[in-house]
Every structure is written in structure tokens, then in C-alpha cells.
Amino acid sequence: MSWRVIYHPDVAIDLRAIGQAEARIILGVITKRVEYGEPDKLGKTLTGRLAGHRRIRTGSTRIVYRVNAEASEVLIVAIGRRRDAEVYADAEKRV
């Protein structure tokens, strides 16, 4: 089963910030593990203000997303390094 992946508009800024080479890797991970994987079972569930969201770790980068299983959609909320929980703060602002 493939999932429809939707990106929050600010994810483009996130990808530019991590650089072109790493952005390609991240987009590959999204395709392989989210779009054609099982995003509703993958990743770690988040708590607090991000309850209902999940995250996938790839190296030092985190991909924060929310699954809508009924519509077979995944919303990518934020992408970034974990340092000082920066990616989670960005995600909280976007939900």
C-alpha cells in the first residue's frame, strides 16, 4: 500500500537548511519508509503538544509527521536536526 505524502509549506525551508545532499537522502527515506512503508507503525510516537504525531530518526535528523490512516495520508510537519529539540519546537509551531 502506498501513502499520499503531504508536506507542510515550511518543510521546504527545513530542507534548504540541511543542505542539498542531505535533503536528497531525507527525501529518499520519506519515499522508502513513509510513502511505501508503514508510517502508522514506524517511528516513535511523540507526546505532549505533539501527541498524535510520530518521528523517524535518520542519522542526526528527525522527520516529524502525522498519519491520517482513514485517508491514507501522511503530513510531514518538520524536518531537522534534534539539537536542543529544535525540530520539535518547529513542529509545535506548525500544528
PDB file of C-alpha atoms in Angstrom:
ATOM      1  CA  MET A   1       0.000   0.000   0.000  1.00  0.00           C
ATOM      2  CA  SER A   2       1.306   3.449  -0.782  1.00  0.00           C
ATOM      3  CA  TRP A   3       0.529   6.530   1.267  1.00  0.00           C
ATOM      4  CA  ARG A   4      -0.082  10.016  -0.061  1.00  0.00           C
ATOM      5  CA  VAL A   5       2.606  12.270   1.385  1.00  0.00           C
ATOM      6  CA  ILE A   6       1.757  15.922   2.015  1.00  0.00           C
ATOM      7  CA  TYR A   7       4.349  18.462   3.125  1.00  0.00           C
ATOM      8  CA  HIS A   8       3.763  21.421   5.418  1.00  0.00           C
ATOM      9  CA  PRO A   9       4.780  24.547   3.442  1.00  0.00           C
ATOM     10  CA  ASP A  10       7.674  25.290   5.829  1.00  0.00           C
ATOM     11  CA  VAL A  11       9.300  21.901   5.169  1.00  0.00           C
ATOM     12  CA  ALA A  12      10.889  23.458   2.054  1.00  0.00           C
ATOM     13  CA  ILE A  13      12.751  25.829   4.400  1.00  0.00           C
ATOM     14  CA  ASP A  14      13.805  22.867   6.552  1.00  0.00           C
ATOM     15  CA  LEU A  15      15.224  21.031   3.539  1.00  0.00           C
ATOM     16  CA  ARG A  16      17.181  24.083   2.342  1.00  0.00           C
ATOM     17  CA  ALA A  17      18.632  24.477   5.838  1.00  0.00           C
ATOM     18  CA  ILE A  18      20.024  20.933   5.957  1.00  0.00           C
ATOM     19  CA  GLY A  19      21.667  21.180   2.535  1.00  0.00           C
ATOM     20  CA  GLN A  20      21.046  19.651  -0.848  1.00  0.00           C
ATOM     21  CA  ALA A  21      22.912  16.367  -0.355  1.00  0.00           C
ATOM     22  CA  GLU A  22      21.289  15.529   2.968  1.00  0.00           C
ATOM     23  CA  ALA A  23      17.891  16.706   1.700  1.00  0.00           C
ATOM     24  CA  ARG A  24      18.098  14.101  -1.078  1.00  0.00           C
ATOM     25  CA  ILE A  25      18.807  11.399   1.491  1.00  0.00           C
ATOM     26  CA  ILE A  26      15.878  12.541   3.651  1.00  0.00           C
ATOM     27  CA  LEU A  27      13.501  12.589   0.683  1.00  0.00           C
ATOM     28  CA  GLY A  28      14.650   9.054  -0.154  1.00  0.00           C
ATOM     29  CA  VAL A  29      13.887   7.956   3.397  1.00  0.00           C
ATOM     30  CA  ILE A  30      10.443   9.550   3.157  1.00  0.00           C
ATOM     31  CA  THR A  31       9.762   7.712  -0.101  1.00  0.00           C
ATOM     32  CA  LYS A  32      11.032   4.352   1.137  1.00  0.00           C
ATOM     33  CA  ARG A  33       9.861   4.328   4.750  1.00  0.00           C
ATOM     34  CA  VAL A  34       6.811   6.601   4.701  1.00  0.00           C
ATOM     35  CA  GLU A  35       5.256   6.609   1.236  1.00  0.00           C
ATOM     36  CA  TYR A  36       5.820   2.913   0.535  1.00  0.00           C
ATOM     37  CA  GLY A  37       6.325   1.700   4.105  1.00  0.00           C
ATOM     38  CA  GLU A  38       4.126   1.516   7.160  1.00  0.00           C
ATOM     39  CA  PRO A  39       4.267   5.027   8.665  1.00  0.00           C
ATOM     40  CA  ASP A  40       1.431   4.210  11.062  1.00  0.00           C
ATOM     41  CA  LYS A  41       3.649   1.549  12.668  1.00  0.00           C
ATOM     42  CA  LEU A  42       7.084   3.073  12.054  1.00  0.00           C
ATOM     43  CA  GLY A  43       8.852   5.633  14.133  1.00  0.00           C
ATOM     44  CA  LYS A  44       8.419   6.710  17.688  1.00  0.00           C
ATOM     45  CA  THR A  45       5.164   8.197  18.923  1.00  0.00           C
ATOM     46  CA  LEU A  46       5.514  11.694  20.342  1.00  0.00           C
ATOM     47  CA  THR A  47       3.895  13.115  23.464  1.00  0.00           C
ATOM     48  CA  GLY A  48       2.871  16.474  24.848  1.00  0.00           C
ATOM     49  CA  ARG A  49       1.852  19.066  22.284  1.00  0.00           C
ATOM     50  CA  LEU A  50       2.923  16.671  19.542  1.00  0.00           C
ATOM     51  CA  ALA A  51       0.726  13.809  20.733  1.00  0.00           C
ATOM     52  CA  GLY A  52      -0.708  12.056  17.698  1.00  0.00           C
ATOM     53  CA  HIS A  53       2.490  12.663  15.731  1.00  0.00           C
ATOM     54  CA  ARG A  54       5.403  10.334  15.105  1.00  0.00           C
ATOM     55  CA  ARG A  55       9.050  10.767  14.255  1.00  0.00           C
ATOM     56  CA  ILE A  56      11.602   8.850  12.257  1.00  0.00           C
ATOM     57  CA  ARG A  57      15.278   9.241  13.025  1.00  0.00           C
ATOM     58  CA  THR A  58      17.793   9.091  10.220  1.00  0.00           C
ATOM     59  CA  GLY A  59      21.281   9.908  11.461  1.00  0.00           C
ATOM     60  CA  SER A  60      21.029  13.127  13.447  1.00  0.00           C
ATOM     61  CA  THR A  61      17.967  14.266  11.501  1.00  0.00           C
ATOM     62  CA  ARG A  62      14.374  13.817  12.613  1.00  0.00           C
ATOM     63  CA  ILE A  63      11.282  13.673  10.412  1.00  0.00           C
ATOM     64  CA  VAL A  64       8.139  14.646  12.345  1.00  0.00           C
ATOM     65  CA  TYR A  65       4.865  13.562  10.749  1.00  0.00           C
ATOM     66  CA  ARG A  66       1.195  12.825  11.382  1.00  0.00           C
ATOM     67  CA  VAL A  67      -0.700   9.871   9.888  1.00  0.00           C
ATOM     68  CA  ASN A  68      -4.300  10.033   8.713  1.00  0.00           C
ATOM     69  CA  ALA A  69      -4.986   6.317   8.216  1.00  0.00           C
ATOM     70  CA  GLU A  70      -8.568   6.825   7.038  1.00  0.00           C
ATOM     71  CA  ALA A  71      -7.404   8.906   4.075  1.00  0.00           C
ATOM     72  CA  SER A  72      -4.076   7.032   3.636  1.00  0.00           C
ATOM     73  CA  GLU A  73      -2.250  10.343   4.023  1.00  0.00           C
ATOM     74  CA  VAL A  74       0.881  11.377   5.862  1.00  0.00           C
ATOM     75  CA  LEU A  75       1.592  15.022   6.653  1.00  0.00           C
ATOM     76  CA  ILE A  76       5.297  15.791   7.030  1.00  0.00           C
ATOM     77  CA  VAL A  77       5.318  18.570   9.634  1.00  0.00           C
ATOM     78  CA  ALA A  78       9.020  19.286  10.184  1.00  0.00           C
ATOM     79  CA  ILE A  79      12.469  18.015   9.258  1.00  0.00           C
ATOM     80  CA  GLY A  80      15.629  18.940  11.101  1.00  0.00           C
ATOM     81  CA  ARG A  81      18.385  18.111  13.478  1.00  0.00           C
ATOM     82  CA  ARG A  82      17.464  17.166  17.023  1.00  0.00           C
ATOM     83  CA  ARG A  83      19.971  19.599  18.579  1.00  0.00           C
ATOM     84  CA  ASP A  84      18.353  21.314  21.532  1.00  0.00           C
ATOM     85  CA  ALA A  85      14.991  19.843  20.464  1.00  0.00           C
ATOM     86  CA  GLU A  86      14.890  22.473  17.697  1.00  0.00           C
ATOM     87  CA  VAL A  87      12.952  20.298  15.250  1.00  0.00           C
ATOM     88  CA  TYR A  88      10.290  19.570  17.867  1.00  0.00           C
ATOM     89  CA  ALA A  89       9.865  23.279  18.667  1.00  0.00           C
ATOM     90  CA  ASP A  90       9.422  23.979  14.940  1.00  0.00           C
ATOM     91  CA  ALA A  91       6.867  21.165  14.680  1.00  0.00           C
ATOM     92  CA  GLU A  92       4.889  22.500  17.647  1.00  0.00           C
ATOM     93  CA  LYS A  93       4.612  25.899  15.944  1.00  0.00           C
ATOM     94  CA  ARG A  94       3.216  24.234  12.816  1.00  0.00           C
ATOM     95  CA  VAL A  95       0.458  22.145  14.373  1.00  0.00           C
TER      96      VAL A  95
END
